[in-house]
Coordinates of C-alpha atoms in Angstrom, one line a residue:
X1 CA -27.1 8.3 23.4
X2 CA -23.5 9.5 23.7
X3 CA -21.8 12.5 22.0
X4 CA -19.0 11.2 19.8
X5 CA -16.2 13.2 18.1
X6 CA -14.3 11.7 15.2
X7 CA -11.0 13.3 14.4
X8 CA -10.1 12.8 10.8
X9 CA -12.3 12.7 7.7
X10 CA -10.5 9.9 5.8
X11 CA -11.7 6.4 5.1
X12 CA -11.5 5.2 8.7
X13 CA -13.0 8.4 10.2
X14 CA -15.9 8.5 7.8
X15 CA -16.8 4.8 8.4
X16 CA -16.4 5.3 12.1
X17 CA -18.8 8.2 12.0
X18 CA -21.3 6.2 10.0
X19 CA -21.1 3.3 12.5
X20 CA -21.5 5.5 15.6
X21 CA -24.4 7.5 14.1
X22 CA -26.0 4.2 12.9
X23 CA -26.5 3.1 16.5
X24 CA -27.9 6.4 17.6
X25 CA -25.0 8.5 18.8
X26 CA -24.7 12.2 18.2
X27 CA -21.6 12.4 16.0
X28 CA -19.4 15.4 15.0
X29 CA -16.5 14.8 12.5
X30 CA -13.6 17.2 12.4
X31 CA -11.4 17.4 9.3
X32 CA -8.6 20.0 9.0
X33 CA -8.7 19.9 5.2
X34 CA -11.1 21.7 2.9
X35 CA -12.8 18.4 1.9
X36 CA -13.2 14.9 3.1
X37 CA -11.3 11.9 1.8
X38 CA -8.4 13.6 0.2
X39 CA -6.3 10.5 0.3
X40 CA -9.1 8.4 -1.1
X41 CA -9.2 10.6 -4.2
X42 CA -5.7 9.6 -5.2
X43 CA -5.8 5.9 -4.3
X44 CA -5.7 3.4 -7.2
X45 CA -4.6 6.2 -9.5
X46 CA -7.8 8.1 -8.8
X47 CA -10.0 5.0 -9.2
X48 CA -9.9 3.9 -5.5
X49 CA -9.3 0.2 -4.9
X50 CA -12.1 -0.1 -2.3
X51 CA -11.3 -3.6 -1.0
X52 CA -10.4 -7.0 -2.2
X53 CA -13.0 -9.7 -3.0
X54 CA -10.9 -12.6 -1.6
X55 CA -12.2 -15.0 1.1
X56 CA -12.3 -13.3 4.4
X57 CA -9.6 -15.6 5.8
X58 CA -7.2 -14.4 3.1
X59 CA -7.4 -10.8 4.3
X60 CA -5.1 -11.8 7.2
X61 CA -2.5 -13.2 4.9
X62 CA -2.2 -9.8 3.2
X63 CA -1.6 -7.9 6.4
X64 CA 2.1 -7.3 7.1
X65 CA 1.9 -6.0 10.7
X66 CA -0.2 -7.4 13.6
X67 CA -2.7 -9.4 11.6
X68 CA -4.1 -11.3 14.6
X69 CA -5.1 -7.9 16.1
X70 CA -7.6 -7.5 13.3
X71 CA -9.6 -10.7 14.0
X72 CA -12.6 -8.9 15.5
X73 CA -12.4 -6.0 13.1
X74 CA -12.3 -8.2 9.9
X75 CA -15.0 -10.6 11.1
X76 CA -17.1 -7.7 12.4
X77 CA -17.1 -5.8 9.1
X78 CA -15.5 -7.9 6.4
X79 CA -14.9 -7.2 2.7
X80 CA -18.4 -8.5 1.7
X81 CA -20.1 -6.1 4.1
X82 CA -17.9 -3.3 2.8
X83 CA -19.0 -4.0 -0.8
X84 CA -22.6 -4.2 0.3
X85 CA -22.3 -0.9 2.1
X86 CA -21.1 1.0 -1.0
X87 CA -23.5 -0.7 -3.3
X88 CA -26.4 0.3 -0.9
X89 CA -25.2 3.8 -0.8
X90 CA -25.1 4.4 -4.5
X91 CA -21.6 3.3 -5.5
X92 CA -21.8 0.2 -7.8
X93 CA -18.7 -1.9 -7.7
X94 CA -16.8 -4.3 -10.0
X95 CA -14.1 -6.9 -9.4
X96 CA -10.9 -6.9 -11.5
X97 CA -7.7 -8.9 -11.8
X98 CA -6.3 -10.0 -8.4
X99 CA -9.8 -9.7 -6.9
X100 CA -9.3 -5.9 -6.6
X101 CA -12.6 -4.1 -6.2
X102 CA -13.2 -0.7 -7.8
X103 CA -16.2 1.6 -8.4
X104 CA -17.9 0.8 -11.8
X105 CA -17.4 4.4 -12.7
X106 CA -13.6 4.3 -12.0
X107 CA -14.1 7.5 -10.0
X108 CA -12.8 7.6 -6.4
X109 CA -15.2 10.5 -5.9
X110 CA -18.1 8.1 -5.9
X111 CA -16.6 6.2 -2.9
X112 CA -16.4 9.5 -1.0
X113 CA -19.9 10.5 -2.1
X114 CA -21.3 7.2 -0.8
X115 CA -19.8 7.8 2.6
X116 CA -21.0 11.4 2.7
X117 CA -24.5 10.3 1.7
X118 CA -24.6 7.8 4.5
X119 CA -23.3 10.4 7.1
X120 CA -25.8 12.9 5.9
X121 CA -28.7 10.5 6.2
X122 CA -27.6 9.6 9.8
X123 CA -27.2 13.2 10.9
X124 CA -23.4 13.3 11.2
X125 CA -22.2 16.9 11.6
X126 CA -19.1 17.5 9.5
X127 CA -16.8 20.4 10.3
X128 CA -14.2 21.1 7.6
X129 CA -11.2 23.5 8.0
X130 CA -11.1 22.5 11.7
X131 CA -7.8 21.5 13.3
X132 CA -7.7 19.6 16.6
X133 CA -4.8 20.6 18.8
X134 CA -5.3 18.5 21.9
X135 CA -7.2 15.6 23.4
X136 CA -8.8 16.6 26.7
X137 CA -8.8 14.0 29.4
X138 CA -9.4 13.9 33.1
X139 CA -8.3 11.5 35.8
X140 CA -10.8 9.5 37.7
X141 CA -9.6 8.1 41.0
X142 CA -11.2 4.7 40.4
X143 CA -11.2 4.4 36.6
X144 CA -8.1 6.3 35.6
X145 CA -7.9 8.6 32.6
X146 CA -11.0 9.3 30.6
X147 CA -11.5 11.4 27.5
X148 CA -13.8 14.4 27.9
X149 CA -13.4 16.3 24.6
X150 CA -11.0 18.0 22.3
X151 CA -9.3 21.4 22.0
X152 CA -10.0 23.1 18.7
X153 CA -7.5 25.2 16.7
X154 CA -9.3 28.5 17.6
X155 CA -8.8 27.7 21.3
X156 CA -12.3 26.5 21.9
X157 CA -13.2 23.2 23.5
X158 CA -15.8 20.6 22.4
X159 CA -17.0 18.2 25.1
X160 CA -17.6 14.6 24.2
X161 CA -18.3 11.2 25.8
X162 CA -16.0 9.4 23.3
X163 CA -13.4 10.4 20.7
X164 CA -12.3 8.3 17.7
X165 CA -8.8 9.2 16.5
X166 CA -8.6 8.5 12.7
X167 CA -6.0 11.0 11.7
X168 CA -4.1 8.7 9.3
X169 CA -0.3 8.2 9.3
X170 CA 2.6 10.0 7.5
X171 CA 2.2 8.8 4.0
X172 CA 1.2 11.4 1.3
X173 CA 1.5 14.4 3.7
X174 CA -0.1 16.7 1.2
X175 CA -3.4 15.0 1.9
X176 CA -3.1 16.0 5.6
X177 CA -1.4 13.0 7.0
X178 CA 1.2 14.8 9.0
X179 CA 1.4 12.6 12.1
X180 CA -1.0 14.6 14.4
X181 CA -2.5 11.4 15.7
X182 CA 0.9 10.1 16.9
X183 CA 1.4 13.2 18.9
X184 CA -2.0 13.0 20.5
X185 CA -1.4 9.3 21.3
X186 CA 2.0 10.0 22.9
X187 CA 0.6 12.9 24.9
X188 CA -2.1 10.6 26.4
X189 CA 0.5 7.9 27.3
X190 CA 0.4 5.6 24.3
X191 CA 3.4 3.9 22.7
X192 CA 4.0 4.9 19.0
X193 CA 6.2 2.4 17.2
X194 CA 8.9 3.5 14.7
X195 CA 7.2 4.8 11.6
X196 CA 8.5 4.0 8.1
X197 CA 7.2 4.5 4.6
X198 CA 5.8 1.4 3.0
X199 CA 4.2 0.5 -0.3
X200 CA 6.8 2.8 -1.7
X201 CA 9.1 3.0 -4.8
X202 CA 12.6 1.6 -4.4
X203 CA 15.9 3.4 -5.2
X204 CA 18.6 1.5 -7.1
X205 CA 22.3 2.0 -7.6
X206 CA 22.7 1.1 -11.3
X207 CA 23.0 4.1 -13.7
X208 CA 21.4 2.1 -16.6
X209 CA 18.2 1.9 -14.7
X210 CA 17.7 5.6 -14.8
X211 CA 18.2 5.5 -18.6
X212 CA 15.0 3.4 -18.8
X213 CA 12.9 6.0 -17.0
X214 CA 9.2 5.7 -18.0
X215 CA 9.5 2.1 -19.3
X216 CA 6.8 -0.2 -17.9
X217 CA 7.3 -3.9 -17.9
X218 CA 4.2 -6.2 -17.7
X219 CA 4.0 -9.8 -16.8
X220 CA 7.4 -10.0 -15.2
X221 CA 8.6 -11.6 -12.0
X222 CA 10.7 -9.9 -9.4
X223 CA 12.7 -11.6 -6.6
X224 CA 14.1 -9.6 -3.7
X225 CA 17.1 -11.0 -1.7
X226 CA 18.8 -9.9 1.5
X227 CA 22.2 -11.4 2.0
X228 CA 21.5 -14.2 -0.5
X229 CA 18.1 -15.1 1.1
X230 CA 14.9 -14.6 -0.9
X231 CA 12.5 -12.3 1.1
X232 CA 9.9 -11.7 -1.7
X233 CA 8.8 -13.0 -5.0
X234 CA 6.0 -11.7 -7.1
X235 CA 4.5 -11.5 -10.6
X236 CA 3.0 -8.4 -12.2
X237 CA 3.8 -4.9 -13.5
X238 CA 6.7 -2.6 -12.7
X239 CA 8.1 0.7 -13.9
X240 CA 11.6 2.2 -14.2
X241 CA 12.0 5.7 -12.8
X242 CA 14.7 8.4 -12.6
X243 CA 15.7 7.0 -9.2
X244 CA 15.1 3.3 -9.5
X245 CA 11.9 1.2 -9.8
X246 CA 8.2 1.6 -9.0
X247 CA 4.8 0.1 -10.0
X248 CA 2.5 -2.3 -8.3
X249 CA 5.0 -5.2 -8.2
X250 CA 7.7 -3.0 -6.6
X251 CA 5.3 -1.5 -4.1
X252 CA 4.5 -5.0 -2.9
X253 CA 8.2 -5.9 -2.7
X254 CA 8.9 -2.7 -0.7
X255 CA 6.7 -4.0 2.2
X256 CA 9.3 -6.8 2.6
X257 CA 12.2 -4.5 2.1
X258 CA 11.0 -2.2 4.8
X259 CA 10.3 -5.1 7.1
X260 CA 13.5 -7.1 6.6
X261 CA 16.2 -4.9 5.0
X262 CA 15.3 -1.4 6.0
X263 CA 18.1 1.1 5.0
X264 CA 20.3 -1.8 3.9
X265 CA 21.4 -2.9 0.4
X266 CA 19.3 -5.7 -1.1
X267 CA 19.4 -7.5 -4.5
X268 CA 16.4 -7.3 -6.8
X269 CA 16.2 -9.6 -9.8
X270 CA 13.8 -9.3 -12.7
X271 CA 12.7 -12.3 -14.6
X272 CA 11.9 -10.9 -18.0
X273 CA 10.5 -14.2 -19.3
X274 CA 8.8 -15.9 -16.3
X275 CA 6.6 -18.1 -18.6
X276 CA 9.7 -19.9 -19.9
X277 CA 12.2 -22.1 -18.0
X278 CA 15.9 -21.6 -18.6
X279 CA 15.8 -24.6 -21.0
X280 CA 12.8 -23.3 -22.9
X281 CA 14.2 -19.8 -23.2
X282 CA 17.5 -21.2 -24.5
X283 CA 15.6 -23.2 -27.2
X284 CA 13.8 -20.0 -28.1
X285 CA 17.0 -18.1 -28.4
X286 CA 18.6 -20.8 -30.4
X287 CA 15.7 -20.6 -32.9
X288 CA 16.1 -16.9 -33.1
X289 CA 19.8 -17.2 -33.6
X290 CA 19.3 -19.8 -36.3
X291 CA 16.9 -17.6 -38.2
X292 CA 19.3 -14.6 -37.9
X293 CA 22.7 -16.4 -38.0
X294 CA 24.3 -13.9 -40.4
X295 CA 23.1 -10.9 -38.5
X296 CA 24.9 -8.9 -35.9
X297 CA 24.0 -9.7 -32.3
X298 CA 22.5 -6.2 -31.7
X299 CA 20.1 -6.8 -34.6
X300 CA 19.2 -10.4 -33.8
X301 CA 17.6 -9.8 -30.4
X302 CA 15.4 -6.8 -31.0
X303 CA 12.2 -8.9 -30.8
X304 CA 13.0 -10.1 -27.3
X305 CA 12.6 -6.8 -25.4
X306 CA 10.9 -3.4 -25.5
X307 CA 13.0 -1.1 -27.7
X308 CA 14.3 1.0 -24.8
X309 CA 15.5 -2.1 -22.9
X310 CA 17.3 -3.8 -25.9
X311 CA 20.6 -1.7 -25.8
X312 CA 20.8 -2.2 -22.0
X313 CA 20.5 -5.9 -22.3
X314 CA 23.1 -6.0 -25.1
X315 CA 25.5 -3.9 -23.0
X316 CA 25.0 -6.1 -19.8
X317 CA 25.4 -9.3 -21.8
X318 CA 29.1 -8.6 -22.4
X319 CA 28.7 -9.8 -26.0
X320 CA 30.1 -7.6 -28.7
X321 CA 27.1 -5.9 -30.3
X322 CA 28.6 -6.3 -33.8
X323 CA 29.5 -9.9 -33.4
X324 CA 27.8 -12.2 -35.9
X325 CA 25.2 -14.5 -34.3
X326 CA 26.8 -17.7 -35.7
X327 CA 30.0 -16.7 -33.8
X328 CA 28.4 -16.5 -30.4
X329 CA 29.5 -19.3 -28.1
X330 CA 27.2 -21.5 -26.1
X331 CA 28.7 -20.0 -22.9
X332 CA 27.9 -16.5 -24.1
X333 CA 24.4 -17.6 -25.1
X334 CA 23.7 -19.2 -21.7
X335 CA 25.0 -16.1 -19.9
X336 CA 22.5 -14.1 -21.9
X337 CA 19.7 -16.5 -21.0
X338 CA 20.6 -16.2 -17.4
X339 CA 20.6 -12.4 -17.7
X340 CA 17.0 -12.5 -19.1
X341 CA 15.9 -14.7 -16.2
X342 CA 17.7 -12.7 -13.5
X343 CA 18.3 -9.1 -14.5
X344 CA 20.1 -7.8 -11.4
X345 CA 19.5 -4.5 -9.6
X346 CA 21.0 -3.2 -6.3
X347 CA 18.3 -1.7 -4.0
X348 CA 20.0 1.1 -2.0
X349 CA 16.9 2.4 -0.1
X350 CA 13.3 3.5 -0.6
X351 CA 11.6 6.8 -1.2
X352 CA 10.2 8.9 1.6
X353 CA 6.7 9.4 3.0
X354 CA 5.8 11.8 0.2
X355 CA 5.6 8.9 -2.2
X356 CA 4.5 6.1 0.2
X357 CA 1.0 4.7 0.0
X358 CA 1.0 3.6 3.6
X359 CA 2.8 4.0 6.9
X360 CA 4.5 1.1 8.6
X361 CA 4.3 1.6 12.4
X362 CA 2.0 3.8 14.5
X363 CA 0.1 3.5 17.7
X364 CA 1.0 0.2 19.3
X365 CA -1.8 -2.3 19.2
X366 CA -0.7 -3.5 22.6
X367 CA -2.3 -0.3 24.0
X368 CA -5.6 -0.9 22.1
X369 CA -8.4 -3.4 22.8
X370 CA -8.8 -5.5 19.6
X371 CA -12.4 -6.3 20.3
X372 CA -13.5 -2.6 20.4
X373 CA -10.6 -0.4 19.2
X374 CA -10.8 1.4 22.6
X375 CA -7.6 2.6 24.3
X376 CA -6.5 0.5 27.3
X377 CA -5.1 3.7 28.8
X378 CA -7.8 6.3 28.3
X379 CA -11.4 5.3 28.6
X380 CA -13.6 6.6 25.8
X381 CA -10.7 7.1 23.4
X382 CA -10.8 4.9 20.2
X383 CA -8.4 4.4 17.3
X384 CA -9.1 3.5 13.7
X385 CA -7.2 3.2 10.4
X386 CA -3.6 4.1 9.5
X387 CA -2.8 5.8 12.8
X388 CA -2.5 2.3 14.2
X389 CA 0.5 0.0 13.7
X390 CA -1.3 -1.9 10.9
X391 CA -0.4 -2.2 7.2
X392 CA -0.9 -4.6 4.3
X393 CA 0.2 -5.3 0.8
X394 CA -1.5 -3.6 -2.3
X395 CA -4.8 -4.8 -3.6
X396 CA -7.4 -3.0 -1.5
X397 CA -6.3 -4.5 1.8
X398 CA -5.2 -1.2 3.5
X399 CA -8.5 0.4 2.8
X400 CA -10.2 -2.7 4.2
X401 CA -8.3 -2.2 7.4
X402 CA -9.6 1.3 7.5
X403 CA -13.2 0.3 6.9
X404 CA -13.1 -2.6 9.4
X405 CA -11.3 -0.7 12.3
X406 CA -13.4 2.4 11.7
X407 CA -16.7 0.4 11.8
X408 CA -15.6 -1.5 14.9
X409 CA -14.6 1.6 16.7
X410 CA -17.8 3.5 15.9
X411 CA -20.1 0.5 16.7
X412 CA -18.4 -0.3 20.0
X413 CA -19.2 3.0 21.8
X414 CA -21.9 2.6 24.5

């Protein structure tokens, strides 16, 4: 039996503690916050999108960075095993649209309670309000660097045979994700790749966009372009904000913006009527115009959009709002149809880590053994979760990375 220290009480850290204790190790988990799982509490708008119920092979398609690195992790503890774990530990689950998995209760606290219950049963010692300031290593002439413990915030030192670093990234820093793990990794000779916010709202240049603040659009399609080339297309729900756009669809688009157009301008187009082709939409508009041929344009299109959006669409159409519908030309009508199918926005950047769901970048996977999550540079040091250069799209995939890497790290310790 080895003595194992887990640094970080988030999703990956708690699962790593469960896995290590489950094979008989003595486990201490250190968390600098006043409670465990602070970030879990706010995921999925407080409901916690635990995982995704897709086929295991599809998990890899959802990963944006270094998906091949996760082969052993995903197949060693996949989404079905994750669901089984929570069900067994008193957190019944349900599957919703997009195969997203949530607690039946819709309470993220039940996910944390299940992990705490399992840790308690396995004898994991949890130390809250405890900051780790340093990883303690020693050099072995034959084997190189080895972990021997950690330095605590009060100056004390805790010895260990293995340490699992699960400190998270930089996203939502109010939950304690302040990049500590990156400093520890660099101090012990590991490469940390450039870190960027991802799954993050996008900023736009158009002033009319800000006037729509609070308006949510459902069942729309967005297309993101960089220099005329499409880099993302998706269907779902989005939201206008005081700085630009947000919502599930935009967060997914942001992954591709961060990857391919970081800090550059990009074009975002919204298809307000994705169920209709240009021809079908034109026929629909013709019918509406025929029924309202003596009305002014501004009064004839109110049924096409949410009330808040209607004046914006009228303004962008270039058609005189007071023009009678029967006087609108075919050219004007087709331009209006095109606007509905491709409402343009200029992406000027993205919000910062305070609003990001996940961190793009982190400890280089080249420095980590994908079969065990153990460092290739420091024996006995393991990594799990968002501290690694791994991220995915929305839908429960990022939490699955945490569960899988945490489980693999904890269960790989001899």
